[in-house]
Coordinates of C-alpha atoms in Angstrom, one line a residue:
M1 CA -22.2 -18.1 -0.3
T2 CA -21.8 -18.4 3.5
Q3 CA -25.2 -18.8 5.2
F4 CA -26.2 -17.4 8.6
T5 CA -29.2 -19.5 9.3
E6 CA -29.7 -18.0 12.8
Q7 CA -32.2 -15.2 12.5
L8 CA -31.9 -12.3 14.9
P9 CA -34.9 -11.7 17.2
V10 CA -37.7 -9.5 15.9
Q11 CA -37.6 -6.1 17.6
S12 CA -40.5 -4.3 19.0
E13 CA -42.0 -1.6 16.9
V14 CA -41.5 0.9 19.7
A15 CA -37.7 0.1 20.0
P16 CA -35.5 3.1 19.2
D17 CA -33.5 3.3 16.0
M18 CA -30.2 1.6 16.3
V19 CA -28.0 4.7 15.5
V20 CA -29.1 8.3 15.7
A21 CA -26.5 11.0 15.0
E22 CA -27.6 14.6 15.5
R23 CA -25.3 17.5 14.3
V24 CA -22.2 15.5 15.2
M25 CA -18.9 17.4 15.0
K26 CA -15.3 16.2 15.4
Q27 CA -12.1 18.2 15.3
F28 CA -8.5 17.2 15.5
G29 CA -6.7 20.4 16.5
S30 CA -7.7 23.1 14.0
N31 CA -9.0 20.5 11.5
T32 CA -12.7 19.9 11.5
V33 CA -13.1 16.4 10.3
L34 CA -16.9 16.1 10.7
K35 CA -19.3 19.0 10.3
N36 CA -22.9 18.7 11.6
I37 CA -23.4 15.0 10.6
S38 CA -27.0 13.9 11.1
L39 CA -27.9 10.3 10.2
T40 CA -30.3 7.6 11.3
V41 CA -29.7 3.9 11.0
K42 CA -32.8 1.7 11.6
R43 CA -32.7 -1.8 13.1
G44 CA -31.7 -4.4 10.6
E45 CA -30.6 -1.7 8.1
V46 CA -27.3 -2.0 6.2
M47 CA -25.9 1.5 5.5
C48 CA -22.9 2.0 3.3
L49 CA -20.7 5.1 3.7
V50 CA -18.7 6.0 0.6
G51 CA -16.5 8.9 -0.4
P52 CA -12.9 9.9 -1.0
S53 CA -10.2 9.3 1.6
G54 CA -10.2 11.9 4.3
S55 CA -14.0 12.6 4.1
G56 CA -14.6 11.5 7.7
K57 CA -16.2 8.1 7.1
S58 CA -13.9 6.1 9.4
T59 CA -13.9 8.9 12.1
F60 CA -17.7 8.7 12.2
L61 CA -17.5 4.9 12.8
R62 CA -15.0 5.4 15.6
L63 CA -17.3 8.0 17.2
I64 CA -20.1 5.5 17.3
N65 CA -18.3 3.1 19.7
H66 CA -16.4 5.9 21.5
L67 CA -13.0 5.1 20.1
E68 CA -13.0 8.9 19.4
K69 CA -14.6 11.6 21.5
L70 CA -17.3 13.9 20.3
N71 CA -16.7 17.7 20.1
A72 CA -20.3 18.6 19.6
G73 CA -23.7 17.0 18.8
R74 CA -25.4 13.8 20.0
L75 CA -24.8 10.2 19.0
L76 CA -27.0 7.4 20.4
V77 CA -26.8 3.6 19.9
D78 CA -30.0 1.8 20.7
G79 CA -31.3 4.8 22.5
E80 CA -28.3 5.3 24.7
F81 CA -25.1 7.4 24.6
V82 CA -21.9 5.4 24.3
G83 CA -19.2 6.7 26.6
Y84 CA -21.3 9.5 27.9
R85 CA -24.1 10.2 30.3
E86 CA -26.5 13.2 30.0
R87 CA -27.3 15.5 32.9
D88 CA -29.2 18.7 32.7
G89 CA -29.0 18.7 28.9
K90 CA -25.2 18.3 28.9
L91 CA -23.0 15.3 28.1
Y92 CA -20.4 14.1 30.6
E93 CA -17.8 11.5 29.6
Q94 CA -18.0 8.2 31.5
K95 CA -15.1 6.3 33.0
P96 CA -13.3 4.1 30.4
R97 CA -14.5 1.0 32.1
D98 CA -18.1 2.0 31.8
A99 CA -17.6 2.9 28.2
A100 CA -16.0 -0.5 27.5
V101 CA -19.1 -2.3 28.9
Q102 CA -21.2 -0.5 26.3
R103 CA -18.7 -1.0 23.5
R104 CA -18.8 -4.7 23.8
E105 CA -22.3 -4.7 22.2
I106 CA -20.8 -3.0 19.1
G107 CA -18.7 -5.2 16.9
M108 CA -16.1 -3.5 14.7
V109 CA -14.0 -5.0 11.9
F110 CA -11.0 -2.9 10.8
Q111 CA -9.0 -2.6 7.6
R112 CA -6.2 -4.5 9.2
F113 CA -7.3 -7.7 10.9
N114 CA -5.7 -7.0 14.3
L115 CA -5.6 -10.7 15.2
F116 CA -3.3 -11.8 18.0
P117 CA -0.4 -13.5 16.1
H118 CA 0.5 -15.8 18.9
M119 CA -3.1 -17.2 19.1
T120 CA -4.9 -19.7 16.8
A121 CA -8.0 -18.6 15.0
L122 CA -10.2 -20.3 17.6
E123 CA -8.2 -18.7 20.5
N124 CA -8.6 -15.3 18.9
I125 CA -12.3 -15.7 18.9
I126 CA -12.8 -17.0 22.4
E127 CA -10.5 -14.4 24.1
A128 CA -13.0 -11.6 24.5
P129 CA -16.1 -13.7 25.5
I130 CA -14.0 -15.4 28.2
R131 CA -12.2 -12.3 29.5
V132 CA -14.9 -9.6 29.0
K133 CA -18.2 -11.5 29.4
N134 CA -16.9 -14.2 31.7
Q135 CA -18.3 -16.9 29.4
P136 CA -17.3 -20.4 30.4
R137 CA -14.5 -21.7 28.2
K138 CA -16.3 -24.7 27.0
E139 CA -19.3 -22.6 25.9
A140 CA -17.0 -20.0 24.2
I141 CA -15.2 -22.8 22.3
A142 CA -18.5 -24.3 21.1
R143 CA -19.7 -20.9 19.9
A144 CA -16.4 -20.2 18.2
K145 CA -16.5 -23.4 16.3
V146 CA -20.0 -22.5 15.0
L147 CA -18.9 -19.1 13.9
L148 CA -15.8 -20.5 12.2
E149 CA -18.1 -22.8 10.2
R150 CA -20.3 -20.0 9.3
V151 CA -17.5 -17.9 7.9
G152 CA -16.2 -21.0 6.0
L153 CA -13.2 -21.7 8.1
A154 CA -14.1 -24.7 10.3
E155 CA -10.9 -26.5 9.2
K156 CA -8.7 -23.5 10.3
A157 CA -9.5 -23.5 14.0
K158 CA -6.0 -24.4 15.0
A159 CA -4.2 -22.2 12.4
Y160 CA -2.3 -19.2 13.4
P161 CA -2.8 -15.8 11.6
G162 CA 0.5 -16.1 9.9
H163 CA -0.6 -19.2 8.1
L164 CA -3.9 -17.7 6.9
S165 CA -4.5 -15.6 3.8
G166 CA -5.7 -12.0 4.2
G167 CA -9.2 -13.0 3.4
Q168 CA -9.2 -15.8 5.9
Q169 CA -7.8 -13.5 8.6
Q170 CA -10.5 -11.0 7.9
R171 CA -13.2 -13.7 8.2
V172 CA -11.7 -14.7 11.5
A173 CA -11.9 -11.1 12.6
I174 CA -15.6 -11.0 11.7
A175 CA -16.2 -14.2 13.6
R176 CA -14.3 -12.7 16.6
A177 CA -16.6 -9.6 16.5
L178 CA -19.7 -11.8 16.3
A179 CA -18.6 -13.9 19.3
M180 CA -19.6 -11.0 21.5
D181 CA -23.2 -11.2 20.2
P182 CA -23.2 -7.5 19.1
K183 CA -26.4 -5.6 18.2
L184 CA -24.5 -3.5 15.7
M185 CA -21.6 -4.3 13.4
L186 CA -19.3 -1.6 12.1
F187 CA -17.0 -2.4 9.1
D188 CA -14.2 0.1 8.3
E189 CA -13.1 -0.7 4.7
P190 CA -12.8 -4.4 5.5
T191 CA -11.6 -5.4 2.0
S192 CA -9.2 -2.5 1.3
A193 CA -6.1 -4.4 2.5
L194 CA -6.9 -7.6 0.6
D195 CA -5.7 -8.8 -2.8
P196 CA -8.5 -8.5 -5.3
E197 CA -9.1 -12.3 -5.6
L198 CA -9.7 -12.5 -1.8
V199 CA -12.3 -9.7 -1.6
G200 CA -15.2 -11.9 -2.7
E201 CA -14.9 -14.4 0.2
V202 CA -15.1 -11.6 2.8
L203 CA -18.1 -9.9 1.0
D204 CA -19.9 -13.2 0.9
V205 CA -19.7 -13.5 4.7
M206 CA -21.0 -9.9 5.0
K207 CA -23.9 -10.5 2.6
A208 CA -24.9 -13.5 4.7
L209 CA -24.7 -11.5 7.9
A210 CA -26.9 -8.8 6.4
K211 CA -29.5 -11.3 5.3
S212 CA -29.6 -12.6 8.9
G213 CA -30.9 -9.2 10.0
M214 CA -27.8 -7.7 11.6
T215 CA -27.7 -3.9 11.6
M216 CA -24.5 -2.9 9.8
I217 CA -22.7 0.3 8.9
V218 CA -20.0 -0.3 6.3
V219 CA -17.3 2.1 5.1
T220 CA -16.5 0.7 1.7
H221 CA -15.3 1.3 -1.9
E222 CA -17.1 -1.8 -3.1
M223 CA -19.9 -0.3 -5.0
G224 CA -21.2 -3.6 -6.2
F225 CA -21.7 -4.7 -2.6
A226 CA -23.4 -1.4 -1.8
R227 CA -25.8 -1.8 -4.7
E228 CA -26.7 -5.4 -3.9
V229 CA -26.8 -5.4 -0.1
A230 CA -27.2 -1.9 1.3
D231 CA -30.5 -0.4 2.3
S232 CA -29.1 3.1 2.2
L233 CA -26.0 4.8 0.8
V234 CA -24.4 7.9 2.2
F235 CA -21.8 9.9 0.1
M236 CA -19.5 12.0 2.3
D237 CA -16.9 14.5 1.3
G238 CA -15.1 17.1 3.3
G239 CA -16.7 16.1 6.6
V240 CA -20.3 16.5 5.4
V241 CA -23.0 14.3 4.0
V242 CA -23.3 15.4 0.4
E243 CA -26.0 12.9 -0.7
T244 CA -27.9 10.0 0.7
G245 CA -30.6 7.6 -0.6
D246 CA -31.4 4.2 -2.0
P247 CA -28.0 2.8 -3.2
R248 CA -29.3 1.8 -6.6
E249 CA -30.8 5.2 -7.3
V250 CA -27.7 7.1 -6.0
L251 CA -25.3 5.0 -8.0
A252 CA -27.4 5.1 -11.2
N253 CA -28.4 8.7 -11.0
P254 CA -26.5 10.8 -8.5
Q255 CA -28.0 14.3 -8.0
H256 CA -25.0 16.2 -6.7
E257 CA -22.1 17.1 -9.0
R258 CA -19.6 16.1 -6.3
T259 CA -21.2 12.6 -6.1
Q260 CA -21.2 12.4 -9.9
A261 CA -17.5 13.3 -10.1
F262 CA -16.6 10.7 -7.5
L263 CA -18.7 7.9 -8.9
S264 CA -17.4 8.6 -12.4
K265 CA -13.9 7.5 -11.1
V266 CA -14.9 4.4 -9.2
L267 CA -17.7 2.8 -11.2

């Protein structure tokens, strides 16, 4: 298994929870996708979101880093609103540039790898640190090489995405997100686009990352990963949280009949 030997710094006991969602609502036209979602993710916690397609899991992730806009409720990351400022009890949307500054501290890995096809693996990883954080190129390259080694792809630094397998591309995408030194990682079904034999290599990287202490929210259908790695499991359906708890307990003995029906089909 890939090892992340670098431990994240120990946080103060008084530091806020990493993610706090309070009665979050999201609509697309007349369709209410999220209905009063309230969740808390502690520092260093790995939370898995599971549920049928269309239940609002991916939308919730996109709200966290302001790729979608809230319709109602409050959503804080590390004690701060992302993309908003609060004044007199009301939220006002920030300028896109200000939101982008906050977003760079939140890593996100998508279903599709979204790598730049005209850039090598190493070039994909150094692009954002150089352009967004003004990191010196030499420093960015050194960091990228370390990250490629950690995801098991040290020998692929000069390879283009078209010459990499899906699993390898997704591992580069994870390294690219980590290059920004995020305090929170969001994974939106990172293995769903992969051939079955390639899923394990991506999950191994994610397991190592979780062991290093990274706070992670993972939308996934990989119940084995949730059982082994997650600290909490949230089952969503129809835009609401149906059931939440310890992954091993929820998977072994779901209390809600909707959770039971879903798990009977995927386990």
